[in-house]
């Protein structure tokens, strides 16, 4: 069943000319640039908006803080050089990601035996908080390379690569997978292979998803790049880059320096968006064939500029789904066995959630403790004895993990209460969307991590440590949830909305019977990705240490990793904290998100 | 008395090339106890017209009256059957049937009795707790029909209700709808059926509004005075089919109001 069926007879005539069907019933009409017009035609206003916003905002802030233009110009060379370092890292990581995505995605999609292993592996990797591995990568690579700055640089590129590549891999994989069978058969029947096959069949099929995923990858990349550079400031030997620049500027309360760096960063991101991604997105639109192999999560609207994030979110959604539905969950089955045999009857976890989760929690905690014990033992055997202060912190790890979990959950609750009403507003009020979506996109494409130092050093007195940490977590989680919800609401079949209007179902009834069930799968996917973002953000949201006077530390798993990295004898703590975090995240995904997700797609899909 | 009256209804929308008219000067009545079919090629705005009638969408010119009152908001004395069923996949058959009833704010007992009645009328007994995806297309459309009939509408609007079904299922459902229609105990005073299948229209309807497209307008109002049950193989049936068919294909020449002519006979209006 196609999603747009109620208008399908009308659309047939209009689709070829690229015009929207003339119905007032579509909840939101995006302005569609006709293919003949140059790519910037429809974007002139938003481009202006994009470039002017940082300048105006910067100017206003500078004026209120009493910062002179001369001061800004003074910091310009340093900030530019640092930004250039960061940009080069991004480019290196992106090129690597692109190559990896093409190779891995294509191989996984075309070789059955490859698929069976490669996609589950990717699924596990994407769910692990990659930033946690950054310190280990630094330590390992710094050990391998005698020159001290090569190691951290490779480590940071590697980190950005991991944050960029997985959604691109899913993009390639899905493009090849969803290539219509008759097209593939035609290709084979004419014996089209090699370069021609790639150029005329595979590339056109992939380019759309690849471009939209690249936009998302760069957004994620900036976030992690800045975070990684901030992280290195904790150890003393900071990586030169815009993240460490901002971190030091905020630590030293240099408002002018900080603002200079921030404006430069925003301008670079805006230029990239305007000069690279928009033309590319316009180019990719030409290769889009209207086929939605599976309904949920696919954005129906035609490609305007504001659909980029939603489209990307939809691709992510389907990536997560294809991963989640493929991987079996041995842990769930394992946990259910004793419970089932004890009761002797077929009972689901719904009947005894408290007992069920109590047992799971017990298992989790004992595994933690076991793991910590093993780590401590290993370090006792193979290296110098663990310093007592570090040992004390290692024993506190379960508590740290618990408080981090509470922090992320609270932040998630805030995110949900912001994102849900906002997404509903944006998708049900065309006027609000026309004004609001471009703003949301500008804000969402900006790496919130760049503001972390200023949150920590300037806002801390007003909102306390916990408040600052939760605020940072929200910035790292909100957009995953928002864009997933938005694409969920927009992929709600127009039929259902129309039937509701026709039968007079509105208000609370409409929300309870139509809207909420309709977006439930998108909400779950959004939650999974938001929590993923949250775990990653934790690494810098709980600890920052720039110089001796400026220190911010909360009890949490992220700060345990940071402390382990920063302190001279902290390696055992870092490894133990990382293992605890990874194990907890994987367990939470397996025990809570995957079952919920499976239930969501079973009951709440349209077909 | 006319139950529904359309007076010079037109619809246009703003595009980047200025205002574009998709429907002009549509005038016809739906009488009491009328089974009216709207026939035309794909893209002629039949479905849009049906939505204008219920008030789900608004005409840019002209006026639609229901019982002599202008239709200004969604009219709940009409109920719609959708082409692709528009059932809520997460609700059971009986919950889908009560979808419109609960919106009316009826008492739970009354809702239950009503839904039981229409589930049995449409032959859905035994499937009350099933989910739509567990049903065949024909059964799903029965749910759509039960949902619409349950609110006891004065007018039943059907938007290509058989076109998502296979021919055999469609045929048997058509027969059943005719039987329901002839049952005086059952609600709708009138039925408006949108279809691109000419034979279907002639088989079911008392009168047929034949439309052309770009911008869509009424070509002719054809009375079907064949005795029921109608025999598709009879000469009279065939002649009428032929007449409507040529009406539509001849409208393929450029229309004075502009717009592109359809280059070939619309394949969708060919008889099954």
Short mmCIF file of N, CA, C and O in Angstrom, two decimals, chain B residues 64-182:
data_model
loop_
_atom_site.label_atom_id
_atom_site.label_comp_id
_atom_site.label_asym_id
_atom_site.label_seq_id
_atom_site.Cartn_x
_atom_site.Cartn_y
_atom_site.Cartn_z
N UNK B 64 -21.99 24.19 -1.98
CA UNK B 64 -22.58 22.87 -1.82
C UNK B 64 -23.58 22.94 -0.68
O UNK B 64 -23.29 23.51 0.38
N UNK B 65 -24.78 22.40 -0.91
CA UNK B 65 -25.81 22.42 0.13
C UNK B 65 -26.15 21.01 0.52
O UNK B 65 -26.27 20.12 -0.33
N UNK B 66 -26.31 20.78 1.84
CA UNK B 66 -26.83 19.52 2.32
C UNK B 66 -28.12 19.84 3.07
O UNK B 66 -28.10 20.64 4.01
N UNK B 67 -29.24 19.26 2.63
CA UNK B 67 -30.56 19.59 3.17
C UNK B 67 -30.75 21.11 3.20
O UNK B 67 -31.13 21.69 4.23
N UNK B 68 -30.34 21.75 2.11
CA UNK B 68 -30.48 23.20 1.93
C UNK B 68 -29.62 24.05 2.84
O UNK B 68 -29.74 25.27 2.85
N UNK B 69 -28.76 23.41 3.63
CA UNK B 69 -27.82 24.16 4.44
C UNK B 69 -26.45 24.12 3.75
O UNK B 69 -26.02 23.04 3.34
N UNK B 70 -25.76 25.24 3.63
CA UNK B 70 -24.44 25.18 3.01
C UNK B 70 -23.47 24.32 3.85
O UNK B 70 -23.48 24.39 5.08
N UNK B 71 -22.70 23.51 3.16
CA UNK B 71 -21.70 22.67 3.86
C UNK B 71 -20.48 23.52 4.13
O UNK B 71 -19.78 23.94 3.21
N UNK B 72 -20.25 23.81 5.41
CA UNK B 72 -19.12 24.68 5.72
C UNK B 72 -18.05 23.97 6.54
O UNK B 72 -16.90 24.36 6.54
N UNK B 73 -18.47 22.94 7.27
CA UNK B 73 -17.47 22.14 7.98
C UNK B 73 -17.75 20.68 7.68
O UNK B 73 -18.67 20.37 6.94
N UNK B 74 -16.94 19.79 8.26
CA UNK B 74 -17.11 18.37 7.97
C UNK B 74 -18.50 17.94 8.43
O UNK B 74 -18.89 18.18 9.58
N UNK B 75 -19.25 17.35 7.51
CA UNK B 75 -20.63 16.98 7.82
C UNK B 75 -20.68 15.55 8.32
O UNK B 75 -20.32 14.62 7.60
N UNK B 76 -21.11 15.36 9.56
CA UNK B 76 -21.09 14.02 10.14
C UNK B 76 -22.38 13.26 9.86
O UNK B 76 -22.58 12.17 10.41
N UNK B 77 -23.24 13.82 9.03
CA UNK B 77 -24.38 13.02 8.57
C UNK B 77 -24.02 12.28 7.30
O UNK B 77 -24.86 11.62 6.70
N UNK B 78 -22.78 12.43 6.89
CA UNK B 78 -22.28 11.63 5.77
C UNK B 78 -21.12 10.80 6.31
O UNK B 78 -20.45 11.19 7.26
N UNK B 79 -20.91 9.64 5.71
CA UNK B 79 -19.78 8.81 6.12
C UNK B 79 -19.08 8.30 4.88
O UNK B 79 -19.72 8.03 3.86
N UNK B 80 -17.78 8.15 4.98
CA UNK B 80 -16.97 7.84 3.80
C UNK B 80 -16.39 6.44 3.88
O UNK B 80 -15.97 5.98 4.94
N UNK B 81 -16.40 5.77 2.74
CA UNK B 81 -15.68 4.50 2.59
C UNK B 81 -14.50 4.79 1.69
O UNK B 81 -14.67 5.34 0.60
N UNK B 82 -13.30 4.43 2.16
CA UNK B 82 -12.09 4.85 1.46
C UNK B 82 -11.57 3.78 0.51
O UNK B 82 -11.74 2.58 0.73
N UNK B 83 -10.87 4.26 -0.51
CA UNK B 83 -10.33 3.35 -1.51
C UNK B 83 -9.38 2.32 -0.89
O UNK B 83 -9.47 1.15 -1.17
N UNK B 84 -8.48 2.80 -0.06
CA UNK B 84 -7.55 1.87 0.58
C UNK B 84 -7.92 1.64 2.03
O UNK B 84 -7.06 1.46 2.88
N UNK B 85 -9.18 1.68 2.29
CA UNK B 85 -9.81 1.28 3.56
C UNK B 85 -9.60 2.28 4.70
O UNK B 85 -10.51 2.49 5.48
N UNK B 86 -8.37 2.84 4.83
CA UNK B 86 -8.08 3.79 5.91
C UNK B 86 -8.48 3.24 7.27
O UNK B 86 -9.05 3.95 8.09
N UNK B 87 -8.16 1.98 7.49
CA UNK B 87 -8.41 1.40 8.82
C UNK B 87 -7.20 1.65 9.69
O UNK B 87 -6.07 1.74 9.21
N UNK B 88 -7.44 1.73 11.01
CA UNK B 88 -6.32 1.94 11.91
C UNK B 88 -5.72 0.58 12.23
O UNK B 88 -6.37 -0.27 12.83
N UNK B 89 -4.46 0.35 11.80
CA UNK B 89 -3.90 -0.98 11.88
C UNK B 89 -3.74 -1.49 13.31
O UNK B 89 -3.65 -2.69 13.53
N UNK B 90 -3.67 -0.56 14.28
CA UNK B 90 -3.45 -0.98 15.66
C UNK B 90 -4.75 -1.19 16.42
O UNK B 90 -4.73 -1.47 17.60
N UNK B 91 -5.87 -1.01 15.75
CA UNK B 91 -7.16 -1.26 16.40
C UNK B 91 -7.78 -2.53 15.82
O UNK B 91 -7.59 -2.84 14.65
N UNK B 92 -8.53 -3.26 16.66
CA UNK B 92 -9.18 -4.47 16.18
C UNK B 92 -10.35 -4.09 15.29
O UNK B 92 -10.72 -2.92 15.18
N UNK B 93 -10.95 -5.12 14.66
CA UNK B 93 -12.09 -4.87 13.79
C UNK B 93 -13.19 -4.12 14.53
O UNK B 93 -13.70 -3.10 14.08
N UNK B 94 -13.53 -4.60 15.74
CA UNK B 94 -14.64 -3.93 16.43
C UNK B 94 -14.25 -2.54 16.89
O UNK B 94 -15.07 -1.62 16.87
N UNK B 95 -12.98 -2.34 17.26
CA UNK B 95 -12.55 -0.99 17.64
C UNK B 95 -12.59 -0.05 16.44
O UNK B 95 -12.89 1.13 16.56
N UNK B 96 -12.25 -0.60 15.27
CA UNK B 96 -12.33 0.21 14.06
C UNK B 96 -13.78 0.58 13.74
O UNK B 96 -14.06 1.69 13.29
N UNK B 97 -14.69 -0.36 13.99
CA UNK B 97 -16.10 -0.08 13.70
C UNK B 97 -16.64 0.98 14.66
O UNK B 97 -17.44 1.84 14.27
N UNK B 98 -16.18 0.96 15.90
CA UNK B 98 -16.68 1.95 16.86
C UNK B 98 -15.94 3.28 16.78
O UNK B 98 -16.26 4.22 17.51
N UNK B 99 -14.95 3.35 15.89
CA UNK B 99 -14.12 4.56 15.75
C UNK B 99 -14.98 5.82 15.63
O UNK B 99 -14.78 6.80 16.34
N UNK B 100 -15.96 5.78 14.72
CA UNK B 100 -16.80 6.95 14.52
C UNK B 100 -17.86 7.10 15.60
O UNK B 100 -18.28 8.21 15.92
N UNK B 101 -18.28 5.96 16.17
CA UNK B 101 -19.35 6.01 17.17
C UNK B 101 -18.88 6.69 18.44
O UNK B 101 -19.60 7.48 19.05
N UNK B 102 -17.65 6.38 18.85
CA UNK B 102 -17.13 6.97 20.08
C UNK B 102 -16.99 8.47 19.93
O UNK B 102 -17.17 9.22 20.89
N UNK B 103 -16.68 8.89 18.70
CA UNK B 103 -16.57 10.33 18.47
C UNK B 103 -17.92 11.02 18.62
O UNK B 103 -17.99 12.21 18.91
N UNK B 104 -19.01 10.26 18.43
CA UNK B 104 -20.35 10.83 18.58
C UNK B 104 -20.73 10.97 20.05
O UNK B 104 -21.73 11.60 20.38
N UNK B 105 -19.93 10.36 20.92
CA UNK B 105 -20.18 10.47 22.35
C UNK B 105 -21.35 9.63 22.84
O UNK B 105 -22.02 9.98 23.82
N UNK B 106 -21.59 8.50 22.19
CA UNK B 106 -22.66 7.63 22.62
C UNK B 106 -22.29 6.90 23.91
O UNK B 106 -21.13 6.77 24.26
N UNK B 107 -23.31 6.35 24.57
CA UNK B 107 -23.08 5.54 25.77
C UNK B 107 -22.46 4.21 25.34
O UNK B 107 -22.77 3.71 24.26
N UNK B 108 -21.60 3.63 26.19
CA UNK B 108 -20.90 2.40 25.83
C UNK B 108 -21.84 1.26 25.40
O UNK B 108 -21.54 0.56 24.43
N UNK B 109 -22.97 1.10 26.11
CA UNK B 109 -23.89 0.02 25.75
C UNK B 109 -24.42 0.18 24.33
O UNK B 109 -24.49 -0.76 23.56
N UNK B 110 -24.79 1.41 24.03
CA UNK B 110 -25.35 1.69 22.73
C UNK B 110 -24.30 1.47 21.64
O UNK B 110 -24.59 0.93 20.58
N UNK B 111 -23.07 1.89 21.95
CA UNK B 111 -21.99 1.70 20.98
C UNK B 111 -21.80 0.22 20.71
O UNK B 111 -21.68 -0.20 19.56
N UNK B 112 -21.81 -0.58 21.79
CA UNK B 112 -21.58 -2.02 21.62
C UNK B 112 -22.68 -2.63 20.76
O UNK B 112 -22.42 -3.37 19.82
N UNK B 113 -23.92 -2.30 21.09
CA UNK B 113 -25.05 -2.87 20.34
C UNK B 113 -24.95 -2.48 18.87
O UNK B 113 -25.13 -3.31 17.98
N UNK B 114 -24.65 -1.21 18.65
CA UNK B 114 -24.56 -0.72 17.27
C UNK B 114 -23.45 -1.41 16.49
O UNK B 114 -23.66 -1.83 15.35
N UNK B 115 -22.30 -1.55 17.12
CA UNK B 115 -21.20 -2.16 16.39
C UNK B 115 -21.49 -3.64 16.14
O UNK B 115 -21.19 -4.16 15.06
N UNK B 116 -22.13 -4.31 17.10
CA UNK B 116 -22.49 -5.72 16.87
C UNK B 116 -23.43 -5.85 15.68
O UNK B 116 -23.28 -6.73 14.84
N UNK B 117 -24.37 -4.93 15.63
CA UNK B 117 -25.34 -4.99 14.55
C UNK B 117 -24.65 -4.86 13.19
O UNK B 117 -24.88 -5.67 12.29
N UNK B 118 -23.78 -3.86 13.06
CA UNK B 118 -23.20 -3.63 11.75
C UNK B 118 -22.08 -4.60 11.42
O UNK B 118 -21.80 -4.86 10.25
N UNK B 119 -21.48 -5.17 12.45
CA UNK B 119 -20.51 -6.24 12.18
C UNK B 119 -21.25 -7.44 11.60
O UNK B 119 -20.79 -8.09 10.66
N UNK B 120 -22.45 -7.69 12.11
CA UNK B 120 -23.20 -8.83 11.58
C UNK B 120 -23.78 -8.51 10.21
O UNK B 120 -23.77 -9.35 9.31
N UNK B 121 -24.24 -7.28 10.01
CA UNK B 121 -24.79 -6.89 8.71
C UNK B 121 -23.75 -7.06 7.60
O UNK B 121 -24.05 -7.51 6.50
N UNK B 122 -22.50 -6.72 7.91
CA UNK B 122 -21.47 -6.77 6.88
C UNK B 122 -20.75 -8.12 6.85
O UNK B 122 -19.76 -8.27 6.13
N UNK B 123 -21.24 -9.06 7.64
CA UNK B 123 -20.66 -10.40 7.58
C UNK B 123 -19.29 -10.51 8.20
O UNK B 123 -18.43 -11.24 7.71
N UNK B 124 -19.07 -9.76 9.28
CA UNK B 124 -17.75 -9.80 9.92
C UNK B 124 -17.76 -10.58 11.23
O UNK B 124 -16.77 -10.54 11.97
N UNK B 125 -18.86 -11.27 11.51
CA UNK B 125 -18.92 -12.01 12.79
C UNK B 125 -17.77 -12.99 12.88
O UNK B 125 -17.41 -13.65 11.91
N UNK B 126 -17.24 -13.08 14.08
CA UNK B 126 -16.12 -13.98 14.29
C UNK B 126 -14.77 -13.31 14.06
O UNK B 126 -13.74 -13.85 14.40
N UNK B 127 -14.80 -12.11 13.49
CA UNK B 127 -13.53 -11.42 13.23
C UNK B 127 -13.38 -10.19 14.12
O UNK B 127 -12.50 -9.37 13.89
N UNK B 128 -14.25 -10.07 15.14
CA UNK B 128 -14.28 -8.84 15.94
C UNK B 128 -12.90 -8.49 16.52
O UNK B 128 -12.52 -7.33 16.58
N UNK B 129 -12.17 -9.51 16.97
CA UNK B 129 -10.91 -9.24 17.67
C UNK B 129 -9.71 -9.32 16.73
O UNK B 129 -8.57 -9.22 17.17
N UNK B 130 -9.97 -9.52 15.44
CA UNK B 130 -8.85 -9.60 14.50
C UNK B 130 -8.34 -8.19 14.19
O UNK B 130 -9.07 -7.21 14.35
N UNK B 131 -7.08 -8.11 13.80
CA UNK B 131 -6.53 -6.84 13.36
C UNK B 131 -6.64 -6.76 11.83
O UNK B 131 -6.58 -7.78 11.16
N UNK B 132 -6.78 -5.55 11.29
CA UNK B 132 -6.97 -5.42 9.84
C UNK B 132 -5.94 -6.19 9.02
O UNK B 132 -6.28 -6.77 8.00
N UNK B 133 -4.68 -6.21 9.49
CA UNK B 133 -3.68 -6.85 8.64
C UNK B 133 -3.87 -8.35 8.54
O UNK B 133 -3.30 -9.00 7.67
N UNK B 134 -4.68 -8.89 9.45
CA UNK B 134 -4.94 -10.34 9.39
C UNK B 134 -6.08 -10.67 8.42
O UNK B 134 -6.40 -11.83 8.24
N UNK B 135 -6.69 -9.65 7.86
CA UNK B 135 -7.84 -9.87 6.98
C UNK B 135 -7.46 -9.72 5.51
O UNK B 135 -6.50 -9.03 5.18
N UNK B 136 -8.25 -10.33 4.64
CA UNK B 136 -8.07 -10.14 3.21
C UNK B 136 -8.59 -8.75 2.83
O UNK B 136 -9.29 -8.10 3.62
N UNK B 137 -8.27 -8.33 1.61
CA UNK B 137 -8.70 -7.01 1.16
C UNK B 137 -10.21 -6.85 1.22
O UNK B 137 -10.74 -5.82 1.67
N UNK B 138 -10.93 -7.87 0.78
CA UNK B 138 -12.39 -7.80 0.79
C UNK B 138 -12.94 -7.64 2.20
O UNK B 138 -13.85 -6.84 2.44
N UNK B 139 -12.34 -8.38 3.14
CA UNK B 139 -12.80 -8.28 4.52
C UNK B 139 -12.47 -6.91 5.10
O UNK B 139 -13.23 -6.34 5.87
N UNK B 140 -11.32 -6.37 4.72
CA UNK B 140 -10.96 -5.05 5.22
C UNK B 140 -11.96 -4.01 4.74
O UNK B 140 -12.37 -3.13 5.50
N UNK B 141 -12.37 -4.14 3.48
CA UNK B 141 -13.32 -3.15 2.99
C UNK B 141 -14.67 -3.32 3.67
O UNK B 141 -15.41 -2.35 3.84
N UNK B 142 -15.00 -4.55 4.09
CA UNK B 142 -16.21 -4.73 4.88
C UNK B 142 -16.12 -3.96 6.19
O UNK B 142 -17.11 -3.38 6.65
N UNK B 143 -14.93 -3.96 6.79
CA UNK B 143 -14.75 -3.19 8.02
C UNK B 143 -14.96 -1.71 7.73
O UNK B 143 -15.65 -1.01 8.49
N UNK B 144 -14.39 -1.26 6.61
CA UNK B 144 -14.58 0.14 6.23
C UNK B 144 -16.05 0.48 6.04
O UNK B 144 -16.52 1.54 6.46
N UNK B 145 -16.76 -0.47 5.44
CA UNK B 145 -18.20 -0.28 5.20
C UNK B 145 -18.97 -0.28 6.53
O UNK B 145 -19.83 0.57 6.77
N UNK B 146 -18.62 -1.24 7.41
CA UNK B 146 -19.30 -1.32 8.70
C UNK B 146 -19.07 -0.05 9.51
O UNK B 146 -19.98 0.47 10.15
N UNK B 147 -17.84 0.46 9.46
CA UNK B 147 -17.52 1.68 10.20
C UNK B 147 -18.38 2.84 9.70
O UNK B 147 -18.87 3.65 10.48
N UNK B 148 -18.55 2.91 8.37
CA UNK B 148 -19.33 4.00 7.81
C UNK B 148 -20.81 3.83 8.09
O UNK B 148 -21.50 4.79 8.47
N UNK B 149 -21.33 2.61 7.95
CA UNK B 149 -22.76 2.39 8.17
C UNK B 149 -23.13 2.56 9.64
O UNK B 149 -24.24 2.99 9.96
N UNK B 150 -22.20 2.23 10.54
CA UNK B 150 -22.52 2.23 11.96
C UNK B 150 -22.92 3.60 12.47
O UNK B 150 -23.70 3.71 13.42
N UNK B 151 -22.41 4.65 11.86
CA UNK B 151 -22.79 5.98 12.32
C UNK B 151 -24.14 6.40 11.73
O UNK B 151 -24.60 7.51 11.96
N UNK B 152 -24.78 5.47 11.02
CA UNK B 152 -26.09 5.69 10.40
C UNK B 152 -26.16 7.00 9.65
O UNK B 152 -26.95 7.90 9.99
N UNK B 153 -25.33 7.12 8.62
CA UNK B 153 -25.28 8.39 7.88
C UNK B 153 -26.49 8.55 6.97
O UNK B 153 -27.08 7.55 6.54
N UNK B 154 -26.82 9.77 6.69
CA UNK B 154 -27.86 10.03 5.70
C UNK B 154 -27.33 9.75 4.30
O UNK B 154 -28.06 9.30 3.43
N UNK B 155 -26.04 10.04 4.11
CA UNK B 155 -25.43 9.81 2.80
C UNK B 155 -24.18 8.97 3.00
O UNK B 155 -23.35 9.27 3.86
N UNK B 156 -24.07 7.92 2.21
CA UNK B 156 -22.86 7.11 2.24
C UNK B 156 -22.00 7.51 1.05
O UNK B 156 -22.45 7.47 -0.09
N UNK B 157 -20.77 7.95 1.35
CA UNK B 157 -19.86 8.35 0.28
C UNK B 157 -18.86 7.23 0.07
O UNK B 157 -18.22 6.78 1.02
N UNK B 158 -18.72 6.77 -1.15
CA UNK B 158 -17.77 5.69 -1.42
C UNK B 158 -16.76 6.13 -2.46
O UNK B 158 -17.11 6.45 -3.59
N UNK B 159 -15.50 6.15 -2.06
CA UNK B 159 -14.42 6.61 -2.93
C UNK B 159 -13.71 5.40 -3.53
O UNK B 159 -12.84 4.83 -2.91
N UNK B 160 -14.07 5.03 -4.72
CA UNK B 160 -13.50 3.88 -5.40
C UNK B 160 -13.35 2.69 -4.46
O UNK B 160 -12.24 2.16 -4.28
N UNK B 161 -14.43 2.25 -3.84
CA UNK B 161 -14.30 1.26 -2.77
C UNK B 161 -13.86 -0.11 -3.25
O UNK B 161 -13.42 -0.93 -2.45
N UNK B 162 -13.99 -0.39 -4.54
CA UNK B 162 -13.67 -1.73 -5.02
C UNK B 162 -12.36 -1.79 -5.80
O UNK B 162 -11.95 -2.84 -6.22
N UNK B 163 -11.73 -0.64 -6.00
CA UNK B 163 -10.61 -0.66 -6.95
C UNK B 163 -9.35 -1.22 -6.33
O UNK B 163 -8.42 -1.55 -7.05
N UNK B 164 -9.29 -1.37 -4.99
CA UNK B 164 -8.11 -2.00 -4.41
C UNK B 164 -8.33 -3.50 -4.23
O UNK B 164 -7.51 -4.18 -3.62
N UNK B 165 -9.46 -4.00 -4.71
CA UNK B 165 -9.78 -5.43 -4.51
C UNK B 165 -9.60 -6.18 -5.83
O UNK B 165 -9.67 -5.60 -6.91
N UNK B 166 -9.43 -7.49 -5.73
CA UNK B 166 -9.33 -8.26 -6.96
C UNK B 166 -10.74 -8.37 -7.57
O UNK B 166 -11.74 -8.24 -6.86
N UNK B 167 -10.85 -8.60 -8.88
CA UNK B 167 -12.15 -8.53 -9.57
C UNK B 167 -13.24 -9.41 -8.95
O UNK B 167 -14.39 -8.97 -8.83
N UNK B 168 -12.89 -10.63 -8.56
CA UNK B 168 -13.91 -11.53 -8.02
C UNK B 168 -14.45 -11.02 -6.69
O UNK B 168 -15.65 -10.97 -6.46
N UNK B 169 -13.53 -10.61 -5.80
CA UNK B 169 -13.95 -10.08 -4.50
C UNK B 169 -14.78 -8.83 -4.71
O UNK B 169 -15.83 -8.65 -4.06
N UNK B 170 -14.35 -7.99 -5.61
CA UNK B 170 -15.07 -6.74 -5.88
C UNK B 170 -16.49 -7.05 -6.33
O UNK B 170 -17.45 -6.44 -5.86
N UNK B 171 -16.61 -8.04 -7.22
CA UNK B 171 -17.93 -8.38 -7.74
C UNK B 171 -18.87 -8.83 -6.62
O UNK B 171 -20.01 -8.37 -6.52
N UNK B 172 -18.37 -9.71 -5.75
CA UNK B 172 -19.28 -10.20 -4.71
C UNK B 172 -19.60 -9.10 -3.70
O UNK B 172 -20.72 -9.03 -3.18
N UNK B 173 -18.64 -8.21 -3.45
CA UNK B 173 -18.92 -7.12 -2.51
C UNK B 173 -19.93 -6.13 -3.11
O UNK B 173 -20.79 -5.61 -2.39
N UNK B 174 -19.85 -5.93 -4.41
CA UNK B 174 -20.83 -5.07 -5.08
C UNK B 174 -22.24 -5.61 -4.90
O UNK B 174 -23.16 -4.87 -4.57
N UNK B 175 -22.38 -6.90 -5.12
CA UNK B 175 -23.69 -7.53 -4.94
C UNK B 175 -24.20 -7.31 -3.53
O UNK B 175 -25.37 -6.97 -3.31
N UNK B 176 -23.31 -7.49 -2.57
CA UNK B 176 -23.74 -7.35 -1.18
C UNK B 176 -24.14 -5.93 -0.85
O UNK B 176 -25.09 -5.68 -0.12
N UNK B 177 -23.40 -5.00 -1.42
CA UNK B 177 -23.74 -3.59 -1.16
C UNK B 177 -25.11 -3.26 -1.74
O UNK B 177 -25.91 -2.55 -1.12
N UNK B 178 -25.39 -3.83 -2.92
CA UNK B 178 -26.72 -3.61 -3.51
C UNK B 178 -27.81 -4.16 -2.61
O UNK B 178 -28.85 -3.54 -2.42
N UNK B 179 -27.54 -5.34 -2.05
CA UNK B 179 -28.54 -5.94 -1.16
C UNK B 179 -28.76 -5.07 0.08
O UNK B 179 -29.88 -4.83 0.50
N UNK B 180 -27.65 -4.60 0.66
CA UNK B 180 -27.76 -3.73 1.83
C UNK B 180 -28.53 -2.46 1.47
O UNK B 180 -29.37 -1.98 2.23
N UNK B 181 -28.25 -1.94 0.32
CA UNK B 181 -28.86 -0.71 -0.15
C UNK B 181 -30.37 -0.88 -0.28
O UNK B 181 -31.15 0.02 0.04
N UNK B 182 -30.79 -2.07 -0.72
CA UNK B 182 -32.22 -2.28 -0.93
C UNK B 182 -32.95 -2.58 0.37
O UNK B 182 -34.17 -2.60 0.42
#
